[in-house]
Amino acid sequence: MANAIYPGSFDPITYGHIDIIRRASKAVDRLVIGVLNNTSKTPLFSSEERVEFIREAVKDIPNVAVEAFSGLSVDFAKAMDASIIVRGLRAVTDFEYELQLSQTNRKIAPEIDTVFYTTSLQYAYLSSSIVKEVALFDGDISEFVPEFLVSKIKDKIHQKK
Ligand code: ADP
């Protein structure tokens, strides 16, 4: 077995991400969720908030850790002593971007491989952007994210409006 990272924006974490985390954590020794602190995107939540939310959401899974990072995923993988990058695939629309990303990463760091988990069908439609869109118009997001996040997301969206 090996160590893996699961990098992403997680702005905010959804049940779709949590499903991938649960499944991937069973296949590796240690899974580190890498919360990307990306200066070119303006996230709804700061990386500190996103890390805190994910820690709360996955606290029952023993071999999962959560850290913020900036820069390249392959460098974060090396820093975490991981040889696998986990990503999720929802639809063919994800595929083209994910393929390009994984091939670029392989070019930069051939010793690190990307492993894809295909979405569980019940979460195939789910993305962080959809959650924010529904919350903005006061729709019900309780099927998309853990209960403790529902009011935090709605409050933050309305603050920023
Ligand atoms: P990024 O900005 O890096 O795409 P995201 O937080 O949107 O970060 O997603 C992180 C990873 O999780 C990506 O590989 C994405 O395809 C995957 N993912 C997101 N939502 C789902 C879902 N509902 N089912 C499966 N995988 C998902």
CSV table of N, CA and C and ligand atoms in Angstrom, one decimal:
chain,number,residue,atom,x,y,z
A,1,MET,N,0.9,-1.2,0.0
A,1,MET,CA,0.0,0.0,0.0
A,1,MET,C,0.9,1.2,0.0
A,2,ALA,N,0.3,2.4,-0.3
A,2,ALA,CA,1.0,3.6,-0.5
A,2,ALA,C,0.3,4.8,0.1
A,3,ASN,N,0.9,5.9,0.2
A,3,ASN,CA,0.2,7.1,0.6
A,3,ASN,C,-0.3,7.8,-0.6
A,4,ALA,N,-1.4,8.5,-0.5
A,4,ALA,CA,-2.0,9.3,-1.6
A,4,ALA,C,-2.4,10.7,-1.1
A,5,ILE,N,-2.5,11.6,-2.1
A,5,ILE,CA,-3.1,12.9,-1.8
A,5,ILE,C,-4.4,13.0,-2.6
A,6,TYR,N,-5.3,13.8,-2.1
A,6,TYR,CA,-6.5,14.1,-2.9
A,6,TYR,C,-6.6,15.7,-2.9
A,7,PRO,N,-6.0,16.3,-4.0
A,7,PRO,CA,-6.0,17.7,-4.1
A,7,PRO,C,-7.3,18.3,-4.7
A,8,GLY,N,-7.6,19.5,-4.3
A,8,GLY,CA,-8.8,20.2,-4.9
A,8,GLY,C,-9.1,21.5,-4.2
A,9,SER,N,-10.1,22.1,-4.7
A,9,SER,CA,-10.5,23.4,-4.1
A,9,SER,C,-11.4,23.2,-2.9
A,10,PHE,N,-12.3,22.3,-3.0
A,10,PHE,CA,-13.2,21.9,-1.9
A,10,PHE,C,-13.9,23.2,-1.3
A,11,ASP,N,-14.5,24.0,-2.2
A,11,ASP,CA,-15.0,25.3,-1.8
A,11,ASP,C,-16.5,25.3,-2.0
A,12,PRO,N,-17.3,24.7,-1.2
A,12,PRO,CA,-17.0,23.9,0.0
A,12,PRO,C,-17.0,22.4,-0.4
A,13,ILE,N,-16.6,21.6,0.6
A,13,ILE,CA,-16.6,20.1,0.5
A,13,ILE,C,-18.1,19.7,0.3
A,14,THR,N,-18.3,18.7,-0.5
A,14,THR,CA,-19.7,18.2,-0.8
A,14,THR,C,-19.7,16.6,-0.5
A,15,TYR,N,-20.9,16.1,-0.5
A,15,TYR,CA,-21.0,14.6,-0.3
A,15,TYR,C,-20.3,13.9,-1.4
A,16,GLY,N,-20.2,14.5,-2.6
A,16,GLY,CA,-19.5,13.9,-3.7
A,16,GLY,C,-18.0,13.7,-3.4
A,17,HIS,N,-17.4,14.7,-2.8
A,17,HIS,CA,-16.0,14.6,-2.4
A,17,HIS,C,-15.9,13.6,-1.2
A,18,ILE,N,-16.8,13.6,-0.3
A,18,ILE,CA,-16.7,12.7,0.9
A,18,ILE,C,-16.8,11.3,0.4
A,19,ASP,N,-17.6,11.0,-0.6
A,19,ASP,CA,-17.7,9.7,-1.1
A,19,ASP,C,-16.4,9.2,-1.7
A,20,ILE,N,-15.7,10.1,-2.4
A,20,ILE,CA,-14.4,9.7,-3.0
A,20,ILE,C,-13.4,9.5,-1.9
A,21,ILE,N,-13.4,10.3,-0.9
A,21,ILE,CA,-12.5,10.2,0.3
A,21,ILE,C,-12.7,8.9,1.0
A,22,ARG,N,-13.9,8.5,1.3
A,22,ARG,CA,-14.2,7.2,1.9
A,22,ARG,C,-13.7,6.1,1.1
A,23,ARG,N,-13.9,6.1,-0.2
A,23,ARG,CA,-13.5,5.0,-1.0
A,23,ARG,C,-12.0,4.9,-1.2
A,24,ALA,N,-11.4,6.1,-1.4
A,24,ALA,CA,-9.9,6.1,-1.6
A,24,ALA,C,-9.2,5.7,-0.4
A,25,SER,N,-9.7,6.1,0.8
A,25,SER,CA,-9.0,5.9,2.1
A,25,SER,C,-8.9,4.4,2.3
A,26,LYS,N,-9.8,3.6,1.8
A,26,LYS,CA,-9.7,2.1,2.0
A,26,LYS,C,-8.6,1.5,1.2
A,27,ALA,N,-8.1,2.2,0.1
A,27,ALA,CA,-7.1,1.6,-0.8
A,27,ALA,C,-5.7,2.0,-0.5
A,28,VAL,N,-5.5,2.9,0.4
A,28,VAL,CA,-4.2,3.4,0.7
A,28,VAL,C,-3.9,3.4,2.2
A,29,ASP,N,-2.6,3.6,2.5
A,29,ASP,CA,-2.2,3.6,4.0
A,29,ASP,C,-2.7,4.9,4.6
A,30,ARG,N,-2.4,6.0,3.9
A,30,ARG,CA,-2.7,7.3,4.4
A,30,ARG,C,-3.2,8.2,3.2
A,31,LEU,N,-4.3,8.9,3.4
A,31,LEU,CA,-4.8,9.8,2.4
A,31,LEU,C,-4.7,11.3,3.0
A,32,VAL,N,-4.0,12.1,2.3
A,32,VAL,CA,-4.0,13.5,2.7
A,32,VAL,C,-4.8,14.4,1.8
A,33,ILE,N,-5.8,15.0,2.3
A,33,ILE,CA,-6.6,15.9,1.4
A,33,ILE,C,-5.9,17.3,1.4
A,34,GLY,N,-5.6,17.7,0.1
A,34,GLY,CA,-4.8,18.9,-0.1
A,34,GLY,C,-5.8,20.0,-0.5
A,35,VAL,N,-5.9,21.0,0.3
A,35,VAL,CA,-6.8,22.1,0.0
A,35,VAL,C,-6.0,23.2,-0.7
A,36,LEU,N,-6.4,23.4,-1.9
A,36,LEU,CA,-5.6,24.3,-2.8
A,36,LEU,C,-5.8,25.8,-2.4
A,37,ASN,N,-4.8,26.5,-2.1
A,37,ASN,CA,-4.8,27.9,-1.8
A,37,ASN,C,-4.4,28.6,-3.1
A,38,ASN,N,-5.4,28.8,-3.9
A,38,ASN,CA,-5.1,29.2,-5.3
A,38,ASN,C,-5.3,30.7,-5.4
A,39,THR,N,-4.2,31.5,-5.6
A,39,THR,CA,-4.4,32.9,-5.6
A,39,THR,C,-5.1,33.5,-6.8
A,40,SER,N,-5.2,32.7,-7.9
A,40,SER,CA,-5.9,33.3,-9.1
A,40,SER,C,-7.4,33.1,-9.0
A,41,LYS,N,-7.9,32.3,-8.1
A,41,LYS,CA,-9.4,32.2,-7.9
A,41,LYS,C,-9.8,32.8,-6.6
A,42,THR,N,-10.9,33.5,-6.6
A,42,THR,CA,-11.4,34.0,-5.3
A,42,THR,C,-12.4,33.0,-4.7
A,43,PRO,N,-12.0,32.3,-3.7
A,43,PRO,CA,-12.9,31.3,-3.2
A,43,PRO,C,-14.0,31.9,-2.2
A,44,LEU,N,-15.1,31.2,-2.0
A,44,LEU,CA,-16.1,31.6,-1.1
A,44,LEU,C,-15.5,31.5,0.4
A,45,PHE,N,-14.8,30.4,0.7
A,45,PHE,CA,-14.2,30.2,2.0
A,45,PHE,C,-12.7,30.3,1.9
A,46,SER,N,-12.1,30.8,3.0
A,46,SER,CA,-10.6,30.8,3.0
A,46,SER,C,-10.1,29.4,3.1
A,47,SER,N,-8.8,29.2,2.8
A,47,SER,CA,-8.3,27.8,2.9
A,47,SER,C,-8.4,27.3,4.3
A,48,GLU,N,-8.2,28.2,5.3
A,48,GLU,CA,-8.3,27.8,6.7
A,48,GLU,C,-9.7,27.3,7.0
A,49,GLU,N,-10.7,28.0,6.5
A,49,GLU,CA,-12.1,27.5,6.8
A,49,GLU,C,-12.4,26.2,6.1
A,50,ARG,N,-11.9,26.1,4.8
A,50,ARG,CA,-12.1,24.8,4.1
A,50,ARG,C,-11.5,23.6,4.8
A,51,VAL,N,-10.2,23.9,5.3
A,51,VAL,CA,-9.5,22.8,6.0
A,51,VAL,C,-10.3,22.4,7.2
A,52,GLU,N,-10.8,23.4,8.0
A,52,GLU,CA,-11.6,23.1,9.2
A,52,GLU,C,-12.8,22.3,8.9
A,53,PHE,N,-13.5,22.7,7.8
A,53,PHE,CA,-14.8,22.0,7.4
A,53,PHE,C,-14.5,20.5,7.0
A,54,ILE,N,-13.4,20.3,6.3
A,54,ILE,CA,-13.2,19.0,5.8
A,54,ILE,C,-12.8,18.1,7.0
A,55,ARG,N,-12.0,18.7,7.9
A,55,ARG,CA,-11.6,17.9,9.1
A,55,ARG,C,-12.8,17.5,9.9
A,56,GLU,N,-13.8,18.3,10.0
A,56,GLU,CA,-15.0,18.0,10.7
A,56,GLU,C,-15.8,16.9,10.0
A,57,ALA,N,-15.8,17.0,8.6
A,57,ALA,CA,-16.6,16.1,7.8
A,57,ALA,C,-16.0,14.7,7.8
A,58,VAL,N,-14.7,14.6,7.9
A,58,VAL,CA,-14.1,13.3,7.8
A,58,VAL,C,-13.4,12.8,9.1
A,59,LYS,N,-13.9,13.4,10.2
A,59,LYS,CA,-13.2,13.1,11.5
A,59,LYS,C,-13.3,11.6,11.9
A,60,ASP,N,-14.3,10.9,11.3
A,60,ASP,CA,-14.4,9.4,11.7
A,60,ASP,C,-13.5,8.5,10.9
A,61,ILE,N,-12.8,9.0,9.9
A,61,ILE,CA,-12.0,8.2,9.1
A,61,ILE,C,-10.5,8.3,9.6
A,62,PRO,N,-10.0,7.2,10.1
A,62,PRO,CA,-8.7,7.3,10.9
A,62,PRO,C,-7.5,7.6,10.0
A,63,ASN,N,-7.4,7.2,8.8
A,63,ASN,CA,-6.2,7.4,8.0
A,63,ASN,C,-6.2,8.6,7.1
A,64,VAL,N,-7.1,9.5,7.4
A,64,VAL,CA,-7.2,10.7,6.5
A,64,VAL,C,-6.7,12.0,7.3
A,65,ALA,N,-5.9,12.8,6.6
A,65,ALA,CA,-5.5,14.0,7.2
A,65,ALA,C,-5.8,15.2,6.2
A,66,VAL,N,-5.9,16.4,6.7
A,66,VAL,CA,-6.2,17.5,5.8
A,66,VAL,C,-5.2,18.6,6.0
A,67,GLU,N,-4.7,19.1,4.8
A,67,GLU,CA,-3.7,20.2,4.9
A,67,GLU,C,-4.0,21.2,3.8
A,68,ALA,N,-3.6,22.5,4.0
A,68,ALA,CA,-3.7,23.4,2.9
A,68,ALA,C,-2.4,23.4,2.1
A,69,PHE,N,-2.4,23.7,0.8
A,69,PHE,CA,-1.2,23.8,0.1
A,69,PHE,C,-1.3,24.8,-1.0
A,70,SER,N,-0.2,25.4,-1.5
A,70,SER,CA,-0.2,26.2,-2.7
A,70,SER,C,0.9,25.6,-3.6
A,71,GLY,N,0.8,25.9,-4.9
A,71,GLY,CA,1.8,25.4,-5.9
A,71,GLY,C,1.3,24.1,-6.5
A,72,LEU,N,2.2,23.3,-7.0
A,72,LEU,CA,1.9,22.1,-7.8
A,72,LEU,C,1.5,21.0,-6.9
A,73,SER,N,0.5,20.2,-7.4
A,73,SER,CA,0.0,19.0,-6.6
A,73,SER,C,1.2,18.0,-6.5
A,74,VAL,N,2.0,17.9,-7.5
A,74,VAL,CA,3.1,16.9,-7.4
A,74,VAL,C,4.1,17.2,-6.3
A,75,ASP,N,4.3,18.5,-6.1
A,75,ASP,CA,5.2,18.9,-5.1
A,75,ASP,C,4.6,18.7,-3.7
A,76,PHE,N,3.3,18.9,-3.6
A,76,PHE,CA,2.6,18.6,-2.4
A,76,PHE,C,2.6,17.1,-2.1
A,77,ALA,N,2.4,16.3,-3.2
A,77,ALA,CA,2.5,14.8,-3.0
A,77,ALA,C,3.9,14.4,-2.5
A,78,LYS,N,4.9,15.0,-3.0
A,78,LYS,CA,6.3,14.6,-2.6
A,78,LYS,C,6.5,15.0,-1.1
A,79,ALA,N,6.0,16.2,-0.8
A,79,ALA,CA,6.1,16.7,0.6
A,79,ALA,C,5.4,15.8,1.6
A,80,MET,N,4.3,15.1,1.1
A,80,MET,CA,3.5,14.2,2.0
A,80,MET,C,3.9,12.8,1.8
A,81,ASP,N,5.0,12.6,1.1
A,81,ASP,CA,5.6,11.2,0.9
A,81,ASP,C,4.5,10.3,0.2
A,82,ALA,N,3.8,10.9,-0.7
A,82,ALA,CA,2.7,10.2,-1.4
A,82,ALA,C,3.1,9.9,-2.9
A,83,SER,N,2.7,8.7,-3.4
A,83,SER,CA,3.1,8.4,-4.8
A,83,SER,C,1.8,8.3,-5.7
A,84,ILE,N,0.7,8.7,-5.1
A,84,ILE,CA,-0.6,8.6,-5.8
A,84,ILE,C,-1.4,9.9,-5.6
A,85,ILE,N,-1.9,10.4,-6.7
A,85,ILE,CA,-2.8,11.6,-6.7
A,85,ILE,C,-4.2,11.0,-7.0
A,86,VAL,N,-5.2,11.3,-6.1
A,86,VAL,CA,-6.5,10.8,-6.3
A,86,VAL,C,-7.3,12.0,-6.9
A,87,ARG,N,-8.1,11.7,-8.0
A,87,ARG,CA,-9.1,12.7,-8.5
A,87,ARG,C,-10.4,12.0,-8.8
A,88,GLY,N,-11.4,12.7,-8.9
A,88,GLY,CA,-12.8,12.1,-9.2
A,88,GLY,C,-13.2,12.5,-10.6
A,89,LEU,N,-14.0,11.6,-11.2
A,89,LEU,CA,-14.5,11.8,-12.5
A,89,LEU,C,-16.1,11.7,-12.4
A,90,ARG,N,-16.7,12.8,-12.8
A,90,ARG,CA,-18.2,12.8,-12.8
A,90,ARG,C,-18.8,12.4,-14.2
A,91,ALA,N,-18.2,13.1,-15.2
A,91,ALA,CA,-18.8,12.9,-16.6
A,91,ALA,C,-17.7,13.1,-17.6
A,92,VAL,N,-18.0,12.9,-18.8
A,92,VAL,CA,-17.0,13.1,-19.9
A,92,VAL,C,-16.4,14.5,-19.9
A,93,THR,N,-17.3,15.5,-19.4
A,93,THR,CA,-16.8,16.9,-19.4
A,93,THR,C,-15.6,17.0,-18.4
A,94,ASP,N,-15.5,16.2,-17.3
A,94,ASP,CA,-14.4,16.3,-16.5
A,94,ASP,C,-13.2,15.6,-17.1
A,95,PHE,N,-13.4,14.7,-18.0
A,95,PHE,CA,-12.4,13.8,-18.5
A,95,PHE,C,-11.2,14.5,-19.2
A,96,GLU,N,-11.6,15.4,-20.1
A,96,GLU,CA,-10.6,16.1,-21.0
A,96,GLU,C,-9.6,16.9,-20.1
A,97,TYR,N,-10.2,17.6,-19.2
A,97,TYR,CA,-9.3,18.4,-18.3
A,97,TYR,C,-8.5,17.5,-17.4
A,98,GLU,N,-9.1,16.5,-16.8
A,98,GLU,CA,-8.4,15.7,-15.9
A,98,GLU,C,-7.3,14.9,-16.6
A,99,LEU,N,-7.5,14.5,-17.8
A,99,LEU,CA,-6.5,13.7,-18.6
A,99,LEU,C,-5.3,14.6,-18.8
A,100,GLN,N,-5.6,15.8,-19.2
A,100,GLN,CA,-4.5,16.8,-19.5
A,100,GLN,C,-3.7,17.1,-18.2
A,101,LEU,N,-4.4,17.3,-17.2
A,101,LEU,CA,-3.8,17.6,-15.9
A,101,LEU,C,-2.9,16.4,-15.4
A,102,SER,N,-3.4,15.2,-15.6
A,102,SER,CA,-2.7,14.0,-15.1
A,102,SER,C,-1.5,13.7,-16.0
A,103,GLN,N,-1.6,14.0,-17.3
A,103,GLN,CA,-0.5,13.8,-18.2
A,103,GLN,C,0.6,14.8,-17.9
A,104,THR,N,0.2,16.1,-17.6
A,104,THR,CA,1.2,17.1,-17.3
A,104,THR,C,1.9,16.7,-16.0
A,105,ASN,N,1.2,16.3,-15.0
A,105,ASN,CA,1.8,15.9,-13.7
A,105,ASN,C,2.8,14.7,-13.9
A,106,ARG,N,2.4,13.8,-14.8
A,106,ARG,CA,3.3,12.7,-15.1
A,106,ARG,C,4.6,13.1,-15.7
A,107,LYS,N,4.4,14.1,-16.6
A,107,LYS,CA,5.6,14.6,-17.3
A,107,LYS,C,6.6,15.3,-16.3
A,108,ILE,N,6.0,16.0,-15.3
A,108,ILE,CA,6.8,16.7,-14.3
A,108,ILE,C,7.4,15.7,-13.3
A,109,ALA,N,6.6,14.8,-12.9
A,109,ALA,CA,7.0,13.8,-11.8
A,109,ALA,C,6.5,12.4,-12.2
A,110,PRO,N,7.3,11.7,-13.0
A,110,PRO,CA,6.9,10.4,-13.5
A,110,PRO,C,6.7,9.3,-12.4
A,111,GLU,N,7.3,9.6,-11.2
A,111,GLU,CA,7.1,8.6,-10.1
A,111,GLU,C,5.8,8.7,-9.4
A,112,ILE,N,5.0,9.7,-9.8
A,112,ILE,CA,3.7,9.9,-9.1
A,112,ILE,C,2.6,9.6,-10.1
A,113,ASP,N,1.7,8.7,-9.8
A,113,ASP,CA,0.6,8.4,-10.7
A,113,ASP,C,-0.8,9.0,-10.2
A,114,THR,N,-1.6,9.3,-11.2
A,114,THR,CA,-3.0,9.7,-10.8
A,114,THR,C,-3.9,8.6,-10.9
A,115,VAL,N,-4.8,8.4,-9.9
A,115,VAL,CA,-5.8,7.3,-9.9
A,115,VAL,C,-7.1,8.0,-9.8
A,116,PHE,N,-8.0,7.6,-10.8
A,116,PHE,CA,-9.4,8.2,-10.8
A,116,PHE,C,-10.4,7.3,-10.2
A,117,TYR,N,-11.3,8.0,-9.4
A,117,TYR,CA,-12.5,7.3,-8.9
A,117,TYR,C,-13.7,7.8,-9.7
A,118,THR,N,-14.5,7.0,-10.2
A,118,THR,CA,-15.7,7.5,-10.9
A,118,THR,C,-16.7,7.7,-9.8
A,119,THR,N,-17.5,8.8,-10.0
A,119,THR,CA,-18.5,9.2,-9.0
A,119,THR,C,-19.5,8.1,-8.8
A,120,SER,N,-20.0,8.1,-7.5
A,120,SER,CA,-21.2,7.3,-7.3
A,120,SER,C,-22.3,8.0,-8.0
A,121,LEU,N,-23.2,7.2,-8.6
A,121,LEU,CA,-24.2,7.8,-9.5
A,121,LEU,C,-25.1,8.9,-8.7
A,122,GLN,N,-25.3,8.7,-7.4
A,122,GLN,CA,-26.2,9.6,-6.7
A,122,GLN,C,-25.5,11.0,-6.6
A,123,TYR,N,-24.2,11.1,-6.8
A,123,TYR,CA,-23.5,12.4,-6.7
A,123,TYR,C,-23.0,12.9,-8.1
A,124,ALA,N,-23.4,12.3,-9.1
A,124,ALA,CA,-22.8,12.6,-10.5
A,124,ALA,C,-23.1,14.0,-10.9
A,125,TYR,N,-24.2,14.6,-10.4
A,125,TYR,CA,-24.5,16.0,-10.7
A,125,TYR,C,-23.9,17.0,-9.8
A,126,LEU,N,-23.3,16.5,-8.7
A,126,LEU,CA,-22.9,17.4,-7.6
A,126,LEU,C,-21.6,18.1,-7.8
A,127,SER,N,-21.5,19.4,-7.6
A,127,SER,CA,-20.2,20.1,-7.6
A,127,SER,C,-20.3,21.3,-6.6
A,128,SER,N,-19.2,21.8,-6.1
A,128,SER,CA,-19.2,22.9,-5.2
A,128,SER,C,-19.9,24.1,-5.8
A,129,SER,N,-19.7,24.3,-7.1
A,129,SER,CA,-20.4,25.5,-7.8
A,129,SER,C,-21.9,25.4,-7.7
A,130,ILE,N,-22.4,24.1,-8.0
A,130,ILE,CA,-23.9,23.9,-7.9
A,130,ILE,C,-24.4,24.2,-6.5
A,131,VAL,N,-23.6,23.8,-5.5
A,131,VAL,CA,-24.1,24.1,-4.1
A,131,VAL,C,-24.2,25.6,-3.9
A,132,LYS,N,-23.2,26.3,-4.3
A,132,LYS,CA,-23.2,27.8,-4.1
A,132,LYS,C,-24.3,28.5,-4.9
A,133,GLU,N,-24.5,28.0,-6.1
A,133,GLU,CA,-25.6,28.5,-6.9
A,133,GLU,C,-27.0,28.3,-6.2
A,134,VAL,N,-27.2,27.1,-5.7
A,134,VAL,CA,-28.5,26.8,-5.1
A,134,VAL,C,-28.6,27.6,-3.8
A,135,ALA,N,-27.5,27.7,-3.0
A,135,ALA,CA,-27.6,28.5,-1.8
A,135,ALA,C,-27.9,30.0,-2.0
A,136,LEU,N,-27.3,30.5,-3.1
A,136,LEU,CA,-27.5,31.9,-3.4
A,136,LEU,C,-29.0,32.2,-3.6
A,137,PHE,N,-29.7,31.3,-4.1
A,137,PHE,CA,-31.2,31.5,-4.3
A,137,PHE,C,-32.0,30.8,-3.3
A,138,ASP,N,-31.4,30.6,-2.1
A,138,ASP,CA,-32.1,30.0,-0.9
A,138,ASP,C,-32.7,28.7,-1.2
A,139,GLY,N,-32.2,27.9,-2.1
A,139,GLY,CA,-32.6,26.5,-2.2
A,139,GLY,C,-32.1,25.6,-1.1
A,140,ASP,N,-32.7,24.4,-1.1
A,140,ASP,CA,-32.3,23.4,0.0
A,140,ASP,C,-31.0,22.7,-0.4
A,141,ILE,N,-29.9,22.9,0.4
A,141,ILE,CA,-28.7,22.3,0.0
A,141,ILE,C,-28.3,21.1,1.0
A,142,SER,N,-29.3,20.7,1.8
A,142,SER,CA,-29.0,19.7,2.8
A,142,SER,C,-28.7,18.3,2.2
A,143,GLU,N,-29.1,18.1,1.0
A,143,GLU,CA,-28.8,16.8,0.4
A,143,GLU,C,-27.4,16.8,-0.3
A,144,PHE,N,-26.7,18.0,-0.3
A,144,PHE,CA,-25.5,18.2,-1.0
A,144,PHE,C,-24.3,18.2,-0.1
A,145,VAL,N,-24.5,18.7,1.1
A,145,VAL,CA,-23.3,18.9,2.1
A,145,VAL,C,-23.7,18.5,3.5
A,146,PRO,N,-22.7,18.2,4.3
A,146,PRO,CA,-23.1,17.8,5.7
A,146,PRO,C,-23.9,18.9,6.4
A,147,GLU,N,-24.8,18.4,7.3
A,147,GLU,CA,-25.7,19.3,8.0
A,147,GLU,C,-25.0,20.6,8.7
A,148,PHE,N,-23.8,20.4,9.3
A,148,PHE,CA,-23.2,21.5,10.0
A,148,PHE,C,-22.7,22.6,9.0
A,149,LEU,N,-22.7,22.3,7.7
A,149,LEU,CA,-22.2,23.3,6.8
A,149,LEU,C,-23.4,24.1,6.2
A,150,VAL,N,-24.6,23.6,6.3
A,150,VAL,CA,-25.7,24.3,5.5
A,150,VAL,C,-25.8,25.8,5.9
A,151,SER,N,-25.9,26.1,7.2
A,151,SER,CA,-26.1,27.5,7.5
A,151,SER,C,-24.8,28.3,7.3
A,152,LYS,N,-23.6,27.7,7.5
A,152,LYS,CA,-22.4,28.4,7.2
A,152,LYS,C,-22.3,28.9,5.8
A,153,ILE,N,-22.7,28.0,4.8
A,153,ILE,CA,-22.6,28.3,3.4
A,153,ILE,C,-23.6,29.4,3.1
A,154,LYS,N,-24.9,29.3,3.6
A,154,LYS,CA,-25.9,30.3,3.3
A,154,LYS,C,-25.5,31.7,3.8
A,155,ASP,N,-25.0,31.7,5.1
A,155,ASP,CA,-24.6,33.0,5.7
A,155,ASP,C,-23.5,33.6,4.9
A,156,LYS,N,-22.5,32.8,4.5
A,156,LYS,CA,-21.3,33.4,3.8
A,156,LYS,C,-21.8,33.9,2.4
A,157,ILE,N,-22.6,33.2,1.7
A,157,ILE,CA,-23.1,33.6,0.4
A,157,ILE,C,-23.8,34.9,0.5
A,158,HIS,N,-24.7,35.1,1.5
A,158,HIS,CA,-25.5,36.3,1.6
A,158,HIS,C,-24.6,37.5,2.1
A,159,GLN,N,-23.6,37.2,2.9
A,159,GLN,CA,-22.6,38.2,3.3
A,159,GLN,C,-21.9,38.8,2.1
A,160,LYS,N,-21.6,37.9,1.2
A,160,LYS,CA,-20.7,38.3,0.0
A,160,LYS,C,-21.5,38.9,-1.1
A,161,LYS,N,-22.9,38.8,-1.0
A,161,LYS,CA,-23.7,39.2,-2.1
A,161,LYS,C,-23.7,40.7,-2.4
B,1,ADP,P1,-10.7,21.4,-8.5
B,1,ADP,O1,-10.9,22.9,-8.4
B,1,ADP,O2,-9.3,20.9,-8.3
B,1,ADP,O3,-11.4,20.7,-9.6
B,1,ADP,P2,-12.8,20.4,-6.8
B,1,ADP,O4,-13.0,20.7,-5.3
B,1,ADP,O5,-13.9,21.0,-7.6
B,1,ADP,O6,-11.4,20.9,-7.1
B,1,ADP,O7,-12.8,18.9,-7.0
B,1,ADP,C1,-11.7,18.1,-6.5
B,1,ADP,C2,-11.8,16.7,-7.2
B,1,ADP,O8,-13.0,16.1,-6.8
B,1,ADP,C3,-11.9,16.8,-8.7
B,1,ADP,O9,-11.1,15.7,-9.2
B,1,ADP,C4,-13.3,16.6,-9.1
B,1,ADP,O10,-13.5,16.0,-10.3
B,1,ADP,C5,-13.8,15.7,-7.9
B,1,ADP,N1,-15.2,15.8,-7.6
B,1,ADP,C6,-15.9,16.9,-7.3
B,1,ADP,N2,-17.2,16.6,-7.1
B,1,ADP,C7,-17.3,15.3,-7.3
B,1,ADP,C8,-18.4,14.4,-7.3
B,1,ADP,N3,-19.7,14.8,-7.1
B,1,ADP,N4,-18.2,13.0,-7.6
B,1,ADP,C9,-16.9,12.6,-7.9
B,1,ADP,N5,-15.9,13.4,-7.9
B,1,ADP,C10,-16.0,14.7,-7.7
